[in-house]
Amino acid sequence: KGFIRLEGPRWTVTPVQDSADGSDFFCMINLEEKSFTEALDELFQFGGNGRPPGTFGEMLKTYMHDVDISVEELAFRSKISERTLSSMRNKEDYQPELNSVISLCIGMGLNPSDSYKLISTAGYSLNESKLHKAYKLLIDKASGATIDECNYFLKKAKLPPL
């Protein structure tokens, strides 16, 4: 029993010694209150903040905070306007298009697990259609790619751009 330490936007979990006041650590969970497995599940499921985002907008804000990206930078990287991003983040009933969610995942550089969580929170699941298989390939294998590079791939596959 003891504490775990979280680091960085990608959440590396490291066991550490008990600290007198915990002030040296970004986030700590007391493992006397829950098992190590429960703590890890909570951290990885909810982006490290200990609570599930209730809406797509809340999850988007959580991921933006986790990867330390501004609205302006995400708009540039995802090719989604700042106005649309504001609606996505703040309108509780906002329903984004699937291609926009994929663009957000790529623009934020989310790992596949977080990408699929954001897609699911938006109300989508990827099926075995050619377009969805291409989206899966982008999410799973195109780490660090830009929207323009992804759109080039989609165009070559005779699929609509993001």
Short mmCIF file of N, CA and C in Angstrom, two decimals:
data_model
loop_
_atom_site.label_atom_id
_atom_site.label_comp_id
_atom_site.label_asym_id
_atom_site.label_seq_id
_atom_site.Cartn_x
_atom_site.Cartn_y
_atom_site.Cartn_z
N LYS A 1 0.85 -1.18 0.00
CA LYS A 1 0.00 0.00 0.00
C LYS A 1 0.89 1.23 0.00
N GLY A 2 0.35 2.32 -0.49
CA GLY A 2 1.09 3.56 -0.58
C GLY A 2 0.40 4.49 -1.54
N PHE A 3 1.18 5.15 -2.39
CA PHE A 3 0.62 6.11 -3.32
C PHE A 3 1.15 5.82 -4.71
N ILE A 4 0.45 6.33 -5.72
CA ILE A 4 0.96 6.27 -7.08
C ILE A 4 1.11 7.68 -7.59
N ARG A 5 2.05 7.87 -8.49
CA ARG A 5 2.32 9.19 -9.04
C ARG A 5 1.97 9.20 -10.52
N LEU A 6 1.38 10.29 -10.99
CA LEU A 6 1.03 10.46 -12.40
C LEU A 6 1.94 11.49 -13.00
N GLU A 7 2.35 11.26 -14.25
CA GLU A 7 3.19 12.22 -14.92
C GLU A 7 2.71 12.41 -16.35
N GLY A 8 2.91 13.61 -16.88
CA GLY A 8 2.77 13.89 -18.29
C GLY A 8 1.37 13.75 -18.86
N PRO A 9 1.22 14.21 -20.11
CA PRO A 9 -0.09 14.18 -20.75
C PRO A 9 -0.54 12.76 -21.12
N ARG A 10 0.37 11.80 -21.16
CA ARG A 10 0.01 10.44 -21.54
C ARG A 10 -0.16 9.52 -20.32
N TRP A 11 -0.11 10.08 -19.11
CA TRP A 11 -0.35 9.37 -17.86
C TRP A 11 0.54 8.15 -17.67
N THR A 12 1.75 8.37 -17.24
CA THR A 12 2.62 7.30 -16.82
C THR A 12 2.38 7.09 -15.34
N VAL A 13 2.16 5.86 -14.93
CA VAL A 13 1.88 5.57 -13.53
C VAL A 13 3.13 4.94 -12.92
N THR A 14 3.59 5.52 -11.82
CA THR A 14 4.81 5.06 -11.17
C THR A 14 4.57 4.90 -9.68
N PRO A 15 4.89 3.73 -9.08
CA PRO A 15 4.79 3.63 -7.62
C PRO A 15 5.85 4.53 -6.97
N VAL A 16 5.48 5.21 -5.90
CA VAL A 16 6.42 6.06 -5.18
C VAL A 16 6.26 5.84 -3.68
N GLN A 17 7.23 6.30 -2.93
CA GLN A 17 7.18 6.20 -1.46
C GLN A 17 6.10 7.12 -0.92
N ASP A 18 5.57 6.78 0.24
CA ASP A 18 4.63 7.67 0.90
C ASP A 18 5.31 9.02 1.13
N SER A 19 4.56 10.09 0.94
CA SER A 19 5.06 11.43 1.15
C SER A 19 4.33 12.03 2.34
N ALA A 20 5.04 12.83 3.12
CA ALA A 20 4.45 13.41 4.32
C ALA A 20 3.21 14.24 3.99
N ASP A 21 3.31 15.11 2.98
CA ASP A 21 2.17 15.97 2.67
C ASP A 21 1.69 15.84 1.22
N GLY A 22 2.44 15.11 0.39
CA GLY A 22 2.03 14.91 -0.99
C GLY A 22 2.24 16.11 -1.89
N SER A 23 2.86 17.17 -1.38
CA SER A 23 2.97 18.41 -2.16
C SER A 23 3.88 18.27 -3.36
N ASP A 24 4.75 17.28 -3.38
CA ASP A 24 5.67 17.12 -4.49
C ASP A 24 5.01 16.47 -5.71
N PHE A 25 3.81 15.97 -5.58
CA PHE A 25 3.22 15.18 -6.63
C PHE A 25 2.05 15.89 -7.29
N PHE A 26 1.91 15.62 -8.60
CA PHE A 26 0.83 16.21 -9.37
C PHE A 26 -0.52 15.65 -8.95
N CYS A 27 -0.60 14.36 -8.79
CA CYS A 27 -1.87 13.72 -8.43
C CYS A 27 -1.56 12.46 -7.65
N MET A 28 -2.28 12.24 -6.57
CA MET A 28 -2.04 11.04 -5.77
C MET A 28 -3.37 10.39 -5.42
N ILE A 29 -3.35 9.09 -5.39
CA ILE A 29 -4.52 8.34 -4.95
C ILE A 29 -4.08 7.45 -3.81
N ASN A 30 -4.77 7.51 -2.73
CA ASN A 30 -4.44 6.69 -1.56
C ASN A 30 -4.91 5.27 -1.82
N LEU A 31 -3.95 4.36 -1.93
CA LEU A 31 -4.28 2.98 -2.25
C LEU A 31 -4.85 2.21 -1.07
N GLU A 32 -4.87 2.84 0.10
CA GLU A 32 -5.53 2.19 1.24
C GLU A 32 -7.05 2.24 1.06
N GLU A 33 -7.53 3.17 0.23
CA GLU A 33 -8.96 3.32 0.01
C GLU A 33 -9.46 2.48 -1.14
N LYS A 34 -8.57 2.09 -2.05
CA LYS A 34 -8.97 1.24 -3.18
C LYS A 34 -7.78 0.41 -3.63
N SER A 35 -8.06 -0.65 -4.33
CA SER A 35 -6.98 -1.51 -4.81
C SER A 35 -6.20 -0.80 -5.90
N PHE A 36 -5.00 -1.26 -6.14
CA PHE A 36 -4.15 -0.70 -7.18
C PHE A 36 -4.86 -0.82 -8.53
N THR A 37 -5.47 -1.97 -8.80
CA THR A 37 -6.18 -2.19 -10.06
C THR A 37 -7.35 -1.22 -10.21
N GLU A 38 -8.11 -1.01 -9.14
CA GLU A 38 -9.23 -0.05 -9.20
C GLU A 38 -8.72 1.36 -9.50
N ALA A 39 -7.62 1.73 -8.85
CA ALA A 39 -7.05 3.07 -9.07
C ALA A 39 -6.59 3.23 -10.52
N LEU A 40 -5.92 2.22 -11.06
CA LEU A 40 -5.46 2.30 -12.44
C LEU A 40 -6.64 2.37 -13.41
N ASP A 41 -7.65 1.54 -13.16
CA ASP A 41 -8.83 1.57 -14.02
C ASP A 41 -9.46 2.96 -14.03
N GLU A 42 -9.58 3.57 -12.87
CA GLU A 42 -10.17 4.90 -12.76
C GLU A 42 -9.33 5.93 -13.50
N LEU A 43 -8.02 5.86 -13.32
CA LEU A 43 -7.14 6.84 -13.96
C LEU A 43 -7.18 6.74 -15.47
N PHE A 44 -7.07 5.52 -15.99
CA PHE A 44 -7.03 5.37 -17.43
C PHE A 44 -8.40 5.54 -18.07
N GLN A 45 -9.45 5.25 -17.34
CA GLN A 45 -10.79 5.41 -17.89
C GLN A 45 -11.19 6.88 -17.95
N PHE A 46 -10.79 7.67 -16.98
CA PHE A 46 -11.28 9.03 -16.88
C PHE A 46 -10.19 10.08 -17.06
N GLY A 47 -9.09 9.74 -17.71
CA GLY A 47 -8.08 10.74 -18.01
C GLY A 47 -7.38 11.29 -16.78
N GLY A 48 -7.41 10.55 -15.66
CA GLY A 48 -6.63 10.94 -14.50
C GLY A 48 -7.30 11.90 -13.56
N ASN A 49 -8.52 12.36 -13.86
CA ASN A 49 -9.12 13.33 -12.96
C ASN A 49 -10.10 12.68 -11.98
N GLY A 50 -10.26 11.35 -12.04
CA GLY A 50 -11.04 10.64 -11.05
C GLY A 50 -12.55 10.71 -11.23
N ARG A 51 -13.02 11.30 -12.34
CA ARG A 51 -14.46 11.33 -12.55
C ARG A 51 -14.73 11.20 -14.04
N PRO A 52 -15.78 10.50 -14.40
CA PRO A 52 -16.07 10.36 -15.82
C PRO A 52 -16.69 11.64 -16.38
N PRO A 53 -16.20 12.11 -17.53
CA PRO A 53 -16.87 13.24 -18.17
C PRO A 53 -18.28 12.82 -18.56
N GLY A 54 -19.26 13.70 -18.34
CA GLY A 54 -20.64 13.35 -18.60
C GLY A 54 -21.08 13.56 -20.04
N THR A 55 -20.43 14.48 -20.74
CA THR A 55 -20.83 14.79 -22.11
C THR A 55 -19.61 14.77 -23.01
N PHE A 56 -19.89 14.80 -24.31
CA PHE A 56 -18.81 14.87 -25.28
C PHE A 56 -17.96 16.11 -25.03
N GLY A 57 -18.62 17.25 -24.77
CA GLY A 57 -17.89 18.49 -24.53
C GLY A 57 -16.98 18.41 -23.33
N GLU A 58 -17.45 17.79 -22.25
CA GLU A 58 -16.61 17.63 -21.05
C GLU A 58 -15.42 16.73 -21.34
N MET A 59 -15.64 15.66 -22.09
CA MET A 59 -14.52 14.77 -22.42
C MET A 59 -13.53 15.49 -23.33
N LEU A 60 -14.03 16.26 -24.29
CA LEU A 60 -13.15 17.02 -25.17
C LEU A 60 -12.30 17.99 -24.34
N LYS A 61 -12.92 18.71 -23.41
CA LYS A 61 -12.16 19.62 -22.55
C LYS A 61 -11.11 18.86 -21.73
N THR A 62 -11.48 17.70 -21.22
CA THR A 62 -10.54 16.89 -20.43
C THR A 62 -9.33 16.51 -21.26
N TYR A 63 -9.56 15.99 -22.47
CA TYR A 63 -8.44 15.61 -23.32
C TYR A 63 -7.60 16.81 -23.74
N MET A 64 -8.25 17.93 -24.03
CA MET A 64 -7.49 19.13 -24.38
C MET A 64 -6.59 19.55 -23.23
N HIS A 65 -7.11 19.47 -22.03
CA HIS A 65 -6.31 19.80 -20.85
C HIS A 65 -5.17 18.80 -20.70
N ASP A 66 -5.47 17.52 -20.86
CA ASP A 66 -4.46 16.47 -20.69
C ASP A 66 -3.29 16.62 -21.65
N VAL A 67 -3.58 17.01 -22.90
CA VAL A 67 -2.50 17.16 -23.89
C VAL A 67 -2.02 18.60 -24.00
N ASP A 68 -2.58 19.48 -23.15
CA ASP A 68 -2.16 20.88 -23.08
C ASP A 68 -2.22 21.57 -24.44
N ILE A 69 -3.43 21.58 -25.01
CA ILE A 69 -3.63 22.23 -26.31
C ILE A 69 -4.74 23.27 -26.18
N SER A 70 -4.52 24.42 -26.78
CA SER A 70 -5.51 25.50 -26.74
C SER A 70 -6.56 25.29 -27.84
N VAL A 71 -7.65 26.02 -27.72
CA VAL A 71 -8.69 25.98 -28.75
C VAL A 71 -8.11 26.42 -30.09
N GLU A 72 -7.30 27.49 -30.06
CA GLU A 72 -6.71 28.01 -31.29
C GLU A 72 -5.80 26.97 -31.96
N GLU A 73 -4.98 26.32 -31.17
CA GLU A 73 -4.05 25.31 -31.72
C GLU A 73 -4.82 24.10 -32.24
N LEU A 74 -5.84 23.67 -31.49
CA LEU A 74 -6.62 22.52 -31.95
C LEU A 74 -7.39 22.86 -33.22
N ALA A 75 -7.90 24.07 -33.31
CA ALA A 75 -8.58 24.50 -34.54
C ALA A 75 -7.63 24.41 -35.73
N PHE A 76 -6.41 24.87 -35.54
CA PHE A 76 -5.40 24.81 -36.61
C PHE A 76 -5.07 23.37 -36.97
N ARG A 77 -4.82 22.54 -35.97
CA ARG A 77 -4.41 21.15 -36.22
C ARG A 77 -5.52 20.26 -36.75
N SER A 78 -6.75 20.52 -36.33
CA SER A 78 -7.87 19.64 -36.71
C SER A 78 -8.64 20.15 -37.93
N LYS A 79 -8.36 21.40 -38.33
CA LYS A 79 -9.08 22.05 -39.44
C LYS A 79 -10.57 22.22 -39.10
N ILE A 80 -10.86 22.42 -37.81
CA ILE A 80 -12.21 22.71 -37.34
C ILE A 80 -12.19 24.12 -36.79
N SER A 81 -13.16 24.92 -37.14
CA SER A 81 -13.15 26.33 -36.73
C SER A 81 -13.24 26.47 -35.21
N GLU A 82 -12.70 27.57 -34.71
CA GLU A 82 -12.77 27.87 -33.27
C GLU A 82 -14.23 27.96 -32.83
N ARG A 83 -15.07 28.51 -33.66
CA ARG A 83 -16.49 28.64 -33.33
C ARG A 83 -17.13 27.25 -33.16
N THR A 84 -16.83 26.34 -34.07
CA THR A 84 -17.37 24.98 -33.97
C THR A 84 -16.80 24.28 -32.74
N LEU A 85 -15.52 24.45 -32.49
CA LEU A 85 -14.92 23.86 -31.29
C LEU A 85 -15.59 24.39 -30.03
N SER A 86 -15.89 25.66 -30.00
CA SER A 86 -16.57 26.25 -28.85
C SER A 86 -17.94 25.59 -28.65
N SER A 87 -18.66 25.38 -29.74
CA SER A 87 -19.96 24.70 -29.65
C SER A 87 -19.79 23.27 -29.15
N MET A 88 -18.80 22.58 -29.68
CA MET A 88 -18.54 21.20 -29.25
C MET A 88 -18.25 21.14 -27.75
N ARG A 89 -17.47 22.08 -27.27
CA ARG A 89 -17.05 22.09 -25.87
C ARG A 89 -18.16 22.53 -24.92
N ASN A 90 -19.04 23.40 -25.37
CA ASN A 90 -19.95 24.05 -24.43
C ASN A 90 -21.43 23.74 -24.58
N LYS A 91 -21.86 23.27 -25.73
CA LYS A 91 -23.28 22.93 -25.91
C LYS A 91 -23.50 21.48 -25.48
N GLU A 92 -24.30 21.32 -24.45
CA GLU A 92 -24.51 19.99 -23.87
C GLU A 92 -25.09 19.00 -24.87
N ASP A 93 -25.92 19.46 -25.79
CA ASP A 93 -26.58 18.57 -26.73
C ASP A 93 -25.90 18.55 -28.10
N TYR A 94 -24.68 19.07 -28.20
CA TYR A 94 -23.99 19.12 -29.48
C TYR A 94 -23.69 17.71 -29.96
N GLN A 95 -24.02 17.42 -31.22
CA GLN A 95 -23.75 16.11 -31.81
C GLN A 95 -22.76 16.29 -32.97
N PRO A 96 -21.46 16.03 -32.71
CA PRO A 96 -20.48 16.21 -33.78
C PRO A 96 -20.59 15.12 -34.84
N GLU A 97 -20.17 15.44 -36.03
CA GLU A 97 -20.07 14.44 -37.10
C GLU A 97 -18.88 13.54 -36.79
N LEU A 98 -18.96 12.29 -37.24
CA LEU A 98 -17.88 11.33 -36.96
C LEU A 98 -16.54 11.82 -37.53
N ASN A 99 -16.55 12.36 -38.75
CA ASN A 99 -15.28 12.82 -39.32
C ASN A 99 -14.66 13.94 -38.49
N SER A 100 -15.49 14.76 -37.85
CA SER A 100 -14.97 15.81 -36.97
C SER A 100 -14.34 15.22 -35.72
N VAL A 101 -14.94 14.17 -35.18
CA VAL A 101 -14.37 13.52 -33.99
C VAL A 101 -13.01 12.91 -34.35
N ILE A 102 -12.93 12.28 -35.50
CA ILE A 102 -11.65 11.71 -35.95
C ILE A 102 -10.62 12.83 -36.10
N SER A 103 -11.03 13.95 -36.67
CA SER A 103 -10.13 15.10 -36.82
C SER A 103 -9.62 15.60 -35.47
N LEU A 104 -10.50 15.62 -34.47
CA LEU A 104 -10.09 16.05 -33.12
C LEU A 104 -9.05 15.09 -32.55
N CYS A 105 -9.30 13.79 -32.71
CA CYS A 105 -8.36 12.79 -32.19
C CYS A 105 -6.98 12.97 -32.81
N ILE A 106 -6.95 13.18 -34.13
CA ILE A 106 -5.69 13.36 -34.83
C ILE A 106 -5.06 14.70 -34.44
N GLY A 107 -5.87 15.74 -34.38
CA GLY A 107 -5.36 17.07 -34.01
C GLY A 107 -4.76 17.12 -32.62
N MET A 108 -5.33 16.35 -31.69
CA MET A 108 -4.79 16.30 -30.33
C MET A 108 -3.70 15.26 -30.17
N GLY A 109 -3.53 14.40 -31.17
CA GLY A 109 -2.52 13.34 -31.07
C GLY A 109 -2.89 12.30 -30.02
N LEU A 110 -4.19 12.03 -29.88
CA LEU A 110 -4.62 11.07 -28.86
C LEU A 110 -4.15 9.66 -29.21
N ASN A 111 -3.89 8.88 -28.18
CA ASN A 111 -3.56 7.48 -28.40
C ASN A 111 -4.83 6.75 -28.81
N PRO A 112 -4.70 5.55 -29.37
CA PRO A 112 -5.90 4.84 -29.85
C PRO A 112 -6.97 4.64 -28.78
N SER A 113 -6.59 4.27 -27.58
CA SER A 113 -7.57 4.04 -26.52
C SER A 113 -8.40 5.29 -26.24
N ASP A 114 -7.75 6.42 -26.09
CA ASP A 114 -8.46 7.68 -25.83
C ASP A 114 -9.29 8.10 -27.04
N SER A 115 -8.78 7.84 -28.24
CA SER A 115 -9.53 8.16 -29.45
C SER A 115 -10.85 7.39 -29.49
N TYR A 116 -10.78 6.09 -29.21
CA TYR A 116 -12.01 5.28 -29.24
C TYR A 116 -12.99 5.70 -28.14
N LYS A 117 -12.47 6.15 -27.00
CA LYS A 117 -13.35 6.64 -25.94
C LYS A 117 -14.06 7.92 -26.38
N LEU A 118 -13.34 8.82 -27.03
CA LEU A 118 -13.96 10.06 -27.50
C LEU A 118 -15.01 9.76 -28.57
N ILE A 119 -14.69 8.84 -29.47
CA ILE A 119 -15.63 8.44 -30.52
C ILE A 119 -16.89 7.85 -29.89
N SER A 120 -16.72 6.99 -28.91
CA SER A 120 -17.86 6.37 -28.23
C SER A 120 -18.70 7.41 -27.49
N THR A 121 -18.04 8.35 -26.81
CA THR A 121 -18.77 9.39 -26.08
C THR A 121 -19.58 10.26 -27.04
N ALA A 122 -19.10 10.40 -28.28
CA ALA A 122 -19.84 11.16 -29.29
C ALA A 122 -21.02 10.36 -29.84
N GLY A 123 -21.12 9.08 -29.44
CA GLY A 123 -22.25 8.26 -29.87
C GLY A 123 -21.97 7.38 -31.08
N TYR A 124 -20.70 7.18 -31.40
CA TYR A 124 -20.35 6.39 -32.57
C TYR A 124 -19.56 5.14 -32.17
N SER A 125 -19.60 4.17 -33.06
CA SER A 125 -18.68 3.04 -33.01
C SER A 125 -18.27 2.77 -34.45
N LEU A 126 -17.06 2.32 -34.62
CA LEU A 126 -16.57 2.07 -35.97
C LEU A 126 -16.89 0.65 -36.39
N ASN A 127 -17.43 0.52 -37.60
CA ASN A 127 -17.81 -0.79 -38.11
C ASN A 127 -16.79 -1.29 -39.14
N GLU A 128 -17.19 -2.21 -39.98
CA GLU A 128 -16.26 -2.80 -40.95
C GLU A 128 -16.39 -2.20 -42.35
N SER A 129 -17.05 -1.05 -42.47
CA SER A 129 -17.12 -0.40 -43.79
C SER A 129 -15.72 0.08 -44.18
N LYS A 130 -15.54 0.33 -45.46
CA LYS A 130 -14.24 0.79 -45.96
C LYS A 130 -13.81 2.09 -45.27
N LEU A 131 -14.75 3.04 -45.11
CA LEU A 131 -14.44 4.31 -44.48
C LEU A 131 -14.05 4.12 -43.01
N HIS A 132 -14.80 3.32 -42.30
CA HIS A 132 -14.50 3.10 -40.88
C HIS A 132 -13.20 2.33 -40.69
N LYS A 133 -12.90 1.40 -41.59
CA LYS A 133 -11.61 0.70 -41.53
C LYS A 133 -10.46 1.69 -41.76
N ALA A 134 -10.67 2.65 -42.66
CA ALA A 134 -9.65 3.68 -42.89
C ALA A 134 -9.48 4.54 -41.65
N TYR A 135 -10.59 4.91 -40.99
CA TYR A 135 -10.51 5.67 -39.76
C TYR A 135 -9.75 4.89 -38.69
N LYS A 136 -10.04 3.60 -38.58
CA LYS A 136 -9.33 2.76 -37.60
C LYS A 136 -7.83 2.75 -37.89
N LEU A 137 -7.47 2.64 -39.16
CA LEU A 137 -6.06 2.66 -39.53
C LEU A 137 -5.40 3.97 -39.14
N LEU A 138 -6.08 5.09 -39.38
CA LEU A 138 -5.54 6.39 -38.99
C LEU A 138 -5.35 6.48 -37.48
N ILE A 139 -6.35 6.03 -36.73
CA ILE A 139 -6.28 6.09 -35.27
C ILE A 139 -5.17 5.18 -34.73
N ASP A 140 -5.10 3.97 -35.27
CA ASP A 140 -4.18 2.97 -34.73
C ASP A 140 -2.74 3.12 -35.20
N LYS A 141 -2.55 3.64 -36.43
CA LYS A 141 -1.21 3.59 -37.02
C LYS A 141 -0.63 4.92 -37.46
N ALA A 142 -1.42 5.98 -37.46
CA ALA A 142 -0.93 7.25 -38.02
C ALA A 142 -0.54 8.25 -36.93
N SER A 143 0.09 7.76 -35.89
CA SER A 143 0.51 8.63 -34.79
C SER A 143 1.41 9.74 -35.31
N GLY A 144 1.07 10.97 -34.97
CA GLY A 144 1.87 12.11 -35.38
C GLY A 144 1.53 12.66 -36.75
N ALA A 145 0.60 12.02 -37.46
CA ALA A 145 0.23 12.50 -38.80
C ALA A 145 -0.61 13.77 -38.68
N THR A 146 -0.54 14.59 -39.69
CA THR A 146 -1.37 15.80 -39.74
C THR A 146 -2.69 15.48 -40.43
N ILE A 147 -3.64 16.38 -40.31
CA ILE A 147 -4.92 16.22 -41.01
C ILE A 147 -4.69 16.17 -42.51
N ASP A 148 -3.79 17.01 -43.02
CA ASP A 148 -3.51 17.01 -44.46
C ASP A 148 -2.95 15.66 -44.91
N GLU A 149 -2.07 15.07 -44.11
CA GLU A 149 -1.52 13.75 -44.45
C GLU A 149 -2.62 12.68 -44.42
N CYS A 150 -3.49 12.77 -43.43
CA CYS A 150 -4.60 11.82 -43.33
C CYS A 150 -5.57 11.98 -44.50
N ASN A 151 -5.84 13.22 -44.87
CA ASN A 151 -6.73 13.46 -46.01
C ASN A 151 -6.12 12.98 -47.32
N TYR A 152 -4.81 13.09 -47.45
CA TYR A 152 -4.12 12.56 -48.64
C TYR A 152 -4.33 11.05 -48.72
N PHE A 153 -4.16 10.35 -47.58
CA PHE A 153 -4.39 8.91 -47.52
C PHE A 153 -5.84 8.58 -47.90
N LEU A 154 -6.80 9.31 -47.33
CA LEU A 154 -8.21 9.05 -47.61
C LEU A 154 -8.53 9.30 -49.09
N LYS A 155 -7.96 10.36 -49.65
CA LYS A 155 -8.18 10.67 -51.07
C LYS A 155 -7.65 9.55 -51.96
N LYS A 156 -6.46 9.05 -51.64
CA LYS A 156 -5.87 7.94 -52.40
C LYS A 156 -6.74 6.69 -52.33
N ALA A 157 -7.44 6.53 -51.20
CA ALA A 157 -8.33 5.37 -51.04
C ALA A 157 -9.73 5.67 -51.58
N LYS A 158 -9.87 6.82 -52.27
CA LYS A 158 -11.17 7.24 -52.84
C LYS A 158 -12.25 7.35 -51.76
N LEU A 159 -11.85 7.93 -50.63
CA LEU A 159 -12.78 8.16 -49.50
C LEU A 159 -12.87 9.65 -49.22
N PRO A 160 -13.95 10.10 -48.61
CA PRO A 160 -14.09 11.54 -48.32
C PRO A 160 -13.06 12.01 -47.28
N PRO A 161 -12.62 13.25 -47.40
CA PRO A 161 -11.65 13.78 -46.44
C PRO A 161 -12.31 14.05 -45.08
N LEU A 162 -11.47 14.27 -44.10
CA LEU A 162 -11.97 14.61 -42.77
C LEU A 162 -12.51 16.03 -42.77
#
